[in-house]
Tab-separated table of C-alpha atoms in Angstrom:
chain	number	residue	atom	x	y	z
A	1329	MET	CA	120.385	87.052	72.039
A	1330	PRO	CA	123.403	88.920	73.471
A	1331	ILE	CA	124.472	91.906	71.202
A	1332	THR	CA	127.962	91.352	70.018
A	1333	GLU	CA	130.924	93.702	68.899
A	1334	LYS	CA	129.578	92.106	65.079
A	1335	ASP	CA	126.558	93.589	65.686
A	1336	ILE	CA	128.371	97.101	66.895
A	1337	LYS	CA	130.606	97.152	64.150
A	1338	ARG	CA	127.688	96.314	61.481
A	1339	ALA	CA	125.456	99.360	62.839
A	1340	LEU	CA	128.669	101.911	62.413
A	1341	GLU	CA	129.441	101.438	58.877
A	1342	LYS	CA	126.711	103.053	58.266
A	1343	VAL	CA	128.764	106.311	60.092
A	1344	ASN	CA	131.487	108.301	58.525
A	1345	ALA	CA	133.778	110.750	60.859
A	1346	PRO	CA	133.321	114.339	60.125
A	1347	LEU	CA	133.766	115.315	56.317
A	1348	MET	CA	135.240	111.932	55.539
A	1349	GLN	CA	133.670	109.178	52.916
A	1350	GLN	CA	134.452	106.564	54.498
A	1351	ASN	CA	132.525	105.018	57.700
A	1352	ILE	CA	134.691	104.798	60.949
A	1353	VAL	CA	135.186	101.164	61.212
A	1354	ALA	CA	136.811	100.953	57.965
A	1355	THR	CA	139.010	103.706	58.431
A	1356	LYS	CA	140.191	102.228	62.305
A	1357	GLN	CA	138.770	104.946	63.942
A	1358	LEU	CA	136.645	103.058	66.288
A	1359	LYS	CA	139.469	101.956	68.865
A	1360	LYS	CA	137.531	99.779	71.468
A	1361	ILE	CA	134.101	98.274	72.065
A	1362	ALA	CA	133.076	97.107	75.570
A	1363	ILE	CA	129.656	95.605	76.358
A	1364	THR	CA	128.695	94.774	79.777
A	1365	ASN	CA	124.739	94.581	81.211
A	1366	ASP	CA	123.474	95.787	78.109
A	1367	VAL	CA	125.759	98.812	78.083
A	1368	ILE	CA	127.449	99.407	74.938
A	1369	LYS	CA	131.305	101.430	75.655
A	1370	LEU	CA	132.815	102.887	72.356
A	1371	ASN	CA	136.466	105.003	72.121
A	1372	LEU	CA	136.878	106.873	69.245
A	1373	ALA	CA	139.887	108.388	68.160
A	1374	LEU	CA	140.202	111.078	65.099
A	1375	GLY	CA	143.473	111.741	63.281
A	1376	TYR	CA	142.576	115.553	62.744
A	1377	PRO	CA	140.918	118.465	64.663
A	1378	ALA	CA	137.161	118.566	63.992
A	1379	LYS	CA	135.609	120.223	67.204
A	1380	ASP	CA	132.366	122.187	65.700
A	1381	TYR	CA	131.291	118.455	64.478
A	1382	LEU	CA	131.594	116.180	67.092
A	1383	GLN	CA	128.159	116.791	69.002
A	1384	GLU	CA	126.838	115.646	65.726
A	1385	PHE	CA	128.725	112.832	64.966
A	1386	GLU	CA	128.158	111.390	68.448
A	1387	THR	CA	124.638	112.328	67.976
A	1388	GLU	CA	124.721	109.817	64.452
A	1389	ILE	CA	126.420	107.437	66.480
A	1390	ARG	CA	123.812	106.989	68.911
A	1391	GLN	CA	121.164	107.155	66.161
A	1392	ASN	CA	122.939	104.044	64.548
A	1393	LEU	CA	123.019	102.068	67.791
A	1394	ALA	CA	119.770	102.932	68.634
A	1395	ALA	CA	118.100	99.871	67.046
A	1396	LEU	CA	120.192	97.452	69.324
A	1397	ALA	CA	118.061	98.491	72.554
A	1398	VAL	CA	120.616	98.445	74.692
A	1399	LYS	CA	120.282	100.326	78.125
A	1400	LYS	CA	122.615	103.205	77.551
A	1401	ILE	CA	125.310	103.689	75.494
A	1402	ASP	CA	128.404	105.577	76.659
A	1403	VAL	CA	130.855	107.525	73.489
A	1404	ALA	CA	133.881	108.774	74.183
A	1405	ILE	CA	135.460	110.470	71.081
A	1406	GLU	CA	139.107	112.038	71.108
A	1407	TRP	CA	141.613	112.905	69.024
A	1408	GLY	CA	145.538	113.257	68.151
A	1409	ILE	CA	147.405	114.688	65.553
A	1410	THR	CA	150.849	112.976	64.653
A	1411	PRO	CA	153.683	113.588	62.256
A	1412	HIS	CA	154.038	112.714	59.162
A	1413	HIS	CA	156.029	111.826	56.205
A	1414	VAL	CA	158.608	114.057	55.256
A	1415	GLN	CA	160.709	114.074	51.668
A	1416	GLY	CA	163.895	113.069	51.249
A	1417	GLY	CA	164.518	110.803	54.459
A	1418	MET	CA	164.733	114.332	56.648
A	1419	ARG	CA	163.995	114.524	60.337
A	1420	GLY	CA	161.110	116.280	61.404
A	1421	LEU	CA	161.485	119.760	63.536
A	1422	ASP	CA	161.189	119.611	66.963
A	1423	ASN	CA	157.633	121.101	68.726
A	1424	VAL	CA	156.337	121.186	65.325
A	1425	LYS	CA	154.300	117.614	64.112
A	1426	ASN	CA	153.629	118.728	60.487
A	1427	ILE	CA	154.648	122.026	58.523
A	1428	ILE	CA	152.248	122.409	55.496
A	1429	ALA	CA	153.113	124.390	52.710
A	1430	VAL	CA	150.617	126.526	51.121
A	1431	ALA	CA	151.375	127.903	47.738
A	1432	SER	CA	149.885	129.251	44.396
A	1433	GLY	CA	152.608	129.393	41.813
A	1434	LYS	CA	151.001	133.107	41.015
A	1435	GLY	CA	150.439	135.745	42.613
A	1436	GLY	CA	147.218	137.954	43.422
A	1437	VAL	CA	144.975	134.660	44.248
A	1438	GLY	CA	144.672	135.787	47.419
A	1439	LYS	CA	146.872	132.809	49.064
A	1440	SER	CA	147.898	134.653	52.056
A	1441	THR	CA	144.056	135.185	53.165
A	1442	VAL	CA	143.478	132.019	52.623
A	1443	THR	CA	146.428	130.955	54.958
A	1444	ALA	CA	145.282	132.893	57.515
A	1445	ASN	CA	142.068	131.798	57.429
A	1446	ILE	CA	142.810	128.053	57.182
A	1447	ALA	CA	145.239	128.428	60.013
A	1448	LEU	CA	142.547	130.497	62.228
A	1449	ALA	CA	139.954	127.631	61.686
A	1450	LEU	CA	142.740	124.895	62.427
A	1451	ALA	CA	142.754	126.469	65.790
A	1452	GLN	CA	139.168	126.744	66.524
A	1453	GLN	CA	138.463	123.264	65.699
A	1454	GLY	CA	141.258	122.693	68.579
A	1455	ALA	CA	144.748	122.246	66.977
A	1456	ASN	CA	147.654	124.153	68.387
A	1457	VAL	CA	148.895	126.157	65.121
A	1458	GLY	CA	151.513	128.504	63.721
A	1459	VAL	CA	152.144	130.748	60.710
A	1460	LEU	CA	155.697	131.420	59.351
A	1461	ASP	CA	155.562	133.838	56.433
A	1462	ALA	CA	157.803	132.838	53.513
A	1463	ASP	CA	157.397	136.030	51.554
A	1464	ILE	CA	160.484	137.980	52.616
A	1465	TYR	CA	159.733	140.675	49.457
A	1466	GLY	CA	156.348	141.105	50.788
A	1467	PRO	CA	155.324	139.778	54.101
A	1468	ASN	CA	151.511	140.284	54.654
A	1469	GLN	CA	150.609	138.607	57.789
A	1470	PRO	CA	151.201	140.675	60.221
A	1471	LEU	CA	148.956	143.382	59.165
A	1472	MET	CA	146.141	139.875	58.186
A	1473	LEU	CA	146.788	138.255	61.572
A	1474	GLY	CA	146.352	141.888	63.783
A	1475	ALA	CA	150.027	140.817	65.455
A	1476	LYS	CA	152.192	143.986	66.370
A	1477	GLY	CA	155.154	144.574	68.140
A	1478	GLU	CA	158.609	142.646	68.006
A	1479	PRO	CA	159.362	139.188	69.069
A	1480	GLU	CA	160.916	138.736	72.226
A	1481	GLN	CA	164.678	137.420	71.962
A	1482	ILE	CA	165.609	134.530	74.099
A	1483	GLU	CA	169.242	134.051	73.672
A	1484	LYS	CA	169.626	133.273	70.198
A	1485	LYS	CA	166.328	132.588	69.706
A	1486	ILE	CA	163.198	134.674	69.095
A	1487	LYS	CA	159.571	134.258	70.326
A	1488	PRO	CA	156.561	133.834	67.702
A	1489	LEU	CA	154.064	136.787	68.230
A	1490	ILE	CA	150.514	135.476	69.155
A	1491	SER	CA	147.130	136.967	67.849
A	1492	HIS	CA	144.005	135.519	67.733
A	1493	GLY	CA	145.373	132.051	69.574
A	1494	ILE	CA	147.376	131.285	66.817
A	1495	GLN	CA	151.618	131.850	66.588
A	1496	SER	CA	153.464	133.582	63.812
A	1497	MET	CA	156.571	134.627	62.832
A	1498	SER	CA	157.658	137.195	59.886
A	1499	ILE	CA	160.263	139.377	58.840
A	1500	GLY	CA	157.996	141.794	59.000
A	1501	TYR	CA	158.141	142.218	62.489
A	1502	LEU	CA	161.896	142.241	62.296
A	1503	ILE	CA	161.984	145.473	60.237
A	1504	ALA	CA	161.968	149.046	60.821
A	1505	GLN	CA	158.944	150.139	58.820
A	1506	ASP	CA	156.056	148.539	56.868
A	1507	ASP	CA	157.480	150.254	53.748
A	1508	THR	CA	160.515	148.988	53.905
A	1509	PRO	CA	161.737	147.375	50.921
A	1510	MET	CA	164.126	143.921	51.536
A	1511	ILE	CA	166.581	144.401	48.929
A	1512	TRP	CA	168.010	140.810	48.921
A	1513	ARG	CA	169.511	138.467	46.548
A	1514	GLY	CA	169.062	134.637	46.513
A	1515	PRO	CA	171.141	133.324	48.701
A	1516	MET	CA	169.648	136.156	51.552
A	1517	ILE	CA	166.274	134.919	51.258
A	1518	SER	CA	167.149	131.568	51.571
A	1519	THR	CA	168.975	131.796	54.835
A	1520	ALA	CA	166.402	134.206	56.246
A	1521	LEU	CA	163.664	131.684	55.663
A	1522	GLN	CA	165.845	128.838	57.462
A	1523	GLN	CA	166.412	131.748	60.555
A	1524	LEU	CA	163.033	132.463	60.302
A	1525	LEU	CA	161.952	128.992	60.547
A	1526	ARG	CA	164.697	127.012	62.970
A	1527	ASP	CA	165.758	129.980	65.251
A	1528	THR	CA	161.809	130.709	66.570
A	1529	LEU	CA	160.511	129.263	69.417
A	1530	TRP	CA	157.310	127.487	68.357
A	1531	GLU	CA	155.515	125.524	71.003
A	1532	ASN	CA	154.230	122.067	70.745
A	1533	LEU	CA	152.612	123.188	67.109
A	1534	ASP	CA	150.213	120.275	65.627
A	1535	TYR	CA	150.364	122.308	62.582
A	1536	LEU	CA	152.695	125.169	61.055
A	1537	LEU	CA	151.463	126.966	57.438
A	1538	ILE	CA	154.300	128.150	55.697
A	1539	ASP	CA	152.806	130.903	53.762
A	1540	LEU	CA	155.030	131.359	50.501
A	1541	PRO	CA	155.513	133.778	47.989
A	1542	PRO	CA	154.150	133.333	43.957
A	1543	GLY	CA	156.267	131.239	41.904
A	1544	THR	CA	159.069	128.254	41.807
A	1545	GLY	CA	161.932	130.173	42.952
A	1546	ASP	CA	164.954	130.343	45.788
A	1547	ILE	CA	162.414	130.214	48.631
A	1548	GLN	CA	160.482	126.963	47.104
A	1549	LEU	CA	163.869	125.321	46.133
A	1550	THR	CA	165.006	125.973	49.556
A	1551	LEU	CA	161.755	124.778	51.259
A	1552	SER	CA	162.381	121.545	49.246
A	1553	GLN	CA	165.872	120.672	49.736
A	1554	LYS	CA	166.462	122.225	53.378
A	1555	ILE	CA	162.660	122.065	55.401
A	1556	PRO	CA	160.720	118.620	56.224
A	1557	VAL	CA	157.483	119.357	54.892
A	1558	SER	CA	154.497	117.184	55.317
A	1559	GLY	CA	152.274	118.098	52.839
A	1560	ALA	CA	150.980	120.994	50.733
A	1561	VAL	CA	148.010	123.098	49.635
A	1562	ILE	CA	147.670	124.858	45.915
A	1563	VAL	CA	145.499	128.437	45.547
A	1564	THR	CA	144.308	129.381	42.353
A	1565	THR	CA	141.991	130.941	41.317
A	1566	PRO	CA	139.268	129.708	38.097
A	1567	GLN	CA	141.072	131.547	35.776
A	1568	ASP	CA	143.089	129.765	33.029
A	1569	ILE	CA	146.133	131.921	33.673
A	1570	ALA	CA	145.982	131.524	37.496
A	1571	LEU	CA	145.351	127.739	36.684
A	1572	MET	CA	148.440	127.671	34.397
A	1573	ASP	CA	150.702	128.353	37.367
A	1574	ALA	CA	148.767	126.279	39.976
A	1575	ARG	CA	149.951	123.448	37.175
A	1576	LYS	CA	153.385	124.065	37.403
A	1577	ALA	CA	153.577	124.790	41.183
A	1578	PHE	CA	152.144	121.157	41.880
A	1579	LYS	CA	154.699	119.815	39.229
A	1580	MET	CA	157.012	121.617	41.289
A	1581	PHE	CA	156.343	119.799	44.510
A	1582	ASP	CA	155.323	116.580	42.653
A	1583	LYS	CA	159.460	116.324	41.832
A	1584	VAL	CA	160.585	116.582	45.164
A	1585	ASN	CA	158.075	114.257	46.526
A	1586	ILE	CA	156.154	116.714	48.955
A	1587	PRO	CA	152.011	115.403	48.751
A	1588	THR	CA	149.919	118.071	47.534
A	1589	LEU	CA	147.102	117.538	49.864
A	1590	GLY	CA	144.638	119.322	47.762
A	1591	ILE	CA	143.605	122.254	45.426
A	1592	ILE	CA	141.439	125.314	47.173
A	1593	GLU	CA	139.550	127.361	44.349
A	1594	ASN	CA	139.429	130.949	45.605
A	1595	MET	CA	137.755	134.092	44.201
A	1596	SER	CA	135.043	131.110	43.150
A	1597	THR	CA	132.197	133.335	42.302
A	1598	TYR	CA	131.507	137.385	42.755
A	1599	ILE	CA	128.299	137.775	45.147
A	1600	CYS	CA	127.299	141.337	44.574
A	1601	PRO	CA	126.782	142.628	48.342
A	1602	ASN	CA	123.530	144.557	47.436
A	1603	CYS	CA	121.117	141.856	45.305
A	1604	SER	CA	123.183	138.831	46.234
A	1605	TYR	CA	123.658	137.787	42.690
A	1606	GLU	CA	126.454	135.492	41.631
A	1607	ASP	CA	128.595	135.581	38.946
A	1608	ASN	CA	131.721	133.834	37.599
A	1609	ILE	CA	133.893	136.327	36.464
A	1610	PHE	CA	137.021	134.649	36.547
A	1611	GLY	CA	135.033	131.451	35.003
A	1612	SER	CA	134.560	128.551	36.495
A	1613	GLY	CA	135.303	125.064	37.108
A	1614	GLY	CA	138.747	125.644	36.273
A	1615	ALA	CA	140.092	124.237	39.890
A	1616	GLU	CA	137.653	121.069	39.561
A	1617	GLN	CA	139.236	120.306	36.144
A	1618	MET	CA	142.924	120.768	37.143
A	1619	ALA	CA	142.029	118.226	40.231
A	1620	GLN	CA	140.312	115.694	38.025
A	1621	GLN	CA	143.421	116.053	35.818
A	1622	TYR	CA	146.130	114.973	38.513
A	1623	SER	CA	143.890	113.067	40.611
A	1624	LEU	CA	143.533	115.727	43.013
A	1625	ASN	CA	141.330	116.929	45.738
A	1626	LEU	CA	138.862	119.870	45.276
A	1627	LEU	CA	139.402	121.089	48.865
A	1628	GLY	CA	136.577	123.657	48.578
A	1629	GLN	CA	135.426	126.491	47.118
A	1630	ILE	CA	135.567	130.579	48.081
A	1631	PRO	CA	133.977	133.607	46.688
A	1632	LEU	CA	135.628	136.940	45.715
A	1633	ALA	CA	133.548	138.890	48.802
A	1634	LYS	CA	134.217	142.557	50.067
A	1635	SER	CA	133.904	140.942	53.492
A	1636	ILE	CA	137.046	138.634	52.976
A	1637	ARG	CA	139.189	142.000	51.913
A	1638	GLU	CA	137.894	144.113	54.839
A	1639	ASN	CA	138.653	141.637	57.682
A	1640	ALA	CA	142.089	141.042	56.749
A	1641	ASP	CA	142.850	144.455	56.335
A	1642	SER	CA	141.592	144.955	59.171
A	1643	GLY	CA	143.855	142.334	61.178
A	1644	ASN	CA	140.327	140.242	61.919
A	1645	PRO	CA	140.468	137.495	59.034
A	1646	SER	CA	136.741	136.315	58.577
A	1647	VAL	CA	136.997	132.794	60.532
A	1648	ILE	CA	137.287	135.514	63.605
A	1649	ALA	CA	135.097	138.214	62.359
A	1650	GLU	CA	132.666	136.614	61.368
A	1651	VAL	CA	132.113	133.164	63.246
A	1652	ASP	CA	128.825	132.255	61.980
A	1653	SER	CA	128.723	133.723	58.695
A	1654	GLU	CA	128.531	131.004	55.479
A	1655	ILE	CA	132.515	131.949	54.201
A	1656	SER	CA	133.749	131.412	57.990
A	1657	LYS	CA	131.974	127.912	57.355
A	1658	ARG	CA	133.486	127.466	54.060
A	1659	TYR	CA	136.971	127.783	55.334
A	1660	ILE	CA	136.486	125.719	58.641
A	1661	GLU	CA	135.322	122.762	56.183
A	1662	ILE	CA	138.464	123.579	54.119
A	1663	ALA	CA	140.324	123.723	57.126
A	1664	ILE	CA	139.181	120.293	58.267
A	1665	LYS	CA	139.239	118.896	54.862
A	1666	THR	CA	143.043	119.576	54.579
A	1667	ALA	CA	144.079	118.079	58.002
A	1668	ILE	CA	141.998	115.074	57.077
A	1669	GLU	CA	144.233	114.887	53.733
A	1670	LEU	CA	147.177	114.914	55.603
A	1671	ALA	CA	145.799	112.351	58.681
A	1672	LEU	CA	145.883	109.641	55.708
A	1673	GLN	CA	149.228	110.416	54.739
A	1674	ALA	CA	152.203	108.251	56.159
A	1675	PRO	CA	153.638	109.030	59.285
A	1676	ASP	CA	156.438	110.093	60.049
A	1677	GLN	CA	159.086	107.589	61.480
A	1678	SER	CA	162.486	109.749	61.602
A	1679	LYS	CA	162.248	110.229	64.588
A	1680	ARG	CA	161.858	106.904	66.274
A	1681	PHE	CA	165.754	107.067	65.070
A	1682	PRO	CA	168.504	108.254	66.494
A	1683	LYS	CA	169.750	111.586	65.685
A	1684	ILE	CA	173.911	110.635	65.294
A	1685	VAL	CA	176.178	113.862	65.631
A	1686	ILE	CA	179.477	113.206	64.457
A	1687	GLU	CA	182.340	116.041	66.256
């Protein structure tokens, strides 16, 4: 009896795409099936980067089709990142498909370190990634990304600095010294953020991560009103005080119609470097409880480890410095899960319509 598409789909209903909880048939990632002379040809398309998982993914597909006893199975897997819906009917930026805000509500929870590692992880998985350091008063990304020098100016625009394969822009690249304070009022801060975003010559970015300062003040208000954001990620620790502010950050994004893609619990546990003893010094289960309370995704948990701090201070975050470490693997998994949650959001329709300018 000849093999049919129905037989193939039934076999592949047992296969989930990398780090997804739904099978590739239900999620319509199986784009094409061709059967010729006992040869099966499959075309699959993912909406997110997952380079490290593709070989394992293909192997699982072949294993599930093995029972069909065909001569040959050809599997072509590709992925493409599309722009997604932004708040308030705004129009997305040229050369930037998706902007993801990384927030915490509270300072000192390691948000900037998480941002740098997620950006580098997405780039490792095959995406074009940029980081905008929106903390005008305390820019940390130049140090963490190991980016040095001044941006090149082209007419009235500036080129982002490139380090470890990702593009970045920060007020830290534009001030004279690392210890120079930015003594600016709110309106100046908001203007500076917009200029850093719109006057930078970003090159074909799939994701631009915006590293927000703590709180829900001027920068966050500018972000919600002036900048087209596809989604937000909230970083917290298990501590009740941090979670209290993380809830405020979530509610802020909810009020301005920016979807929260998930929560990352940083400093989840402390691992002793000498004996490997693991202790919940900041409490436990806090981010998981918040995720359940607001029906959010817990994207992952990162331990409190000395190496994370050392790597960030050296300009070589853990994803770069310790490629095969457990910590690096956690960052990569979190980055992919973030991209998956964004891929499940509604696509952006704004660029399908003409831009009307009245002069």
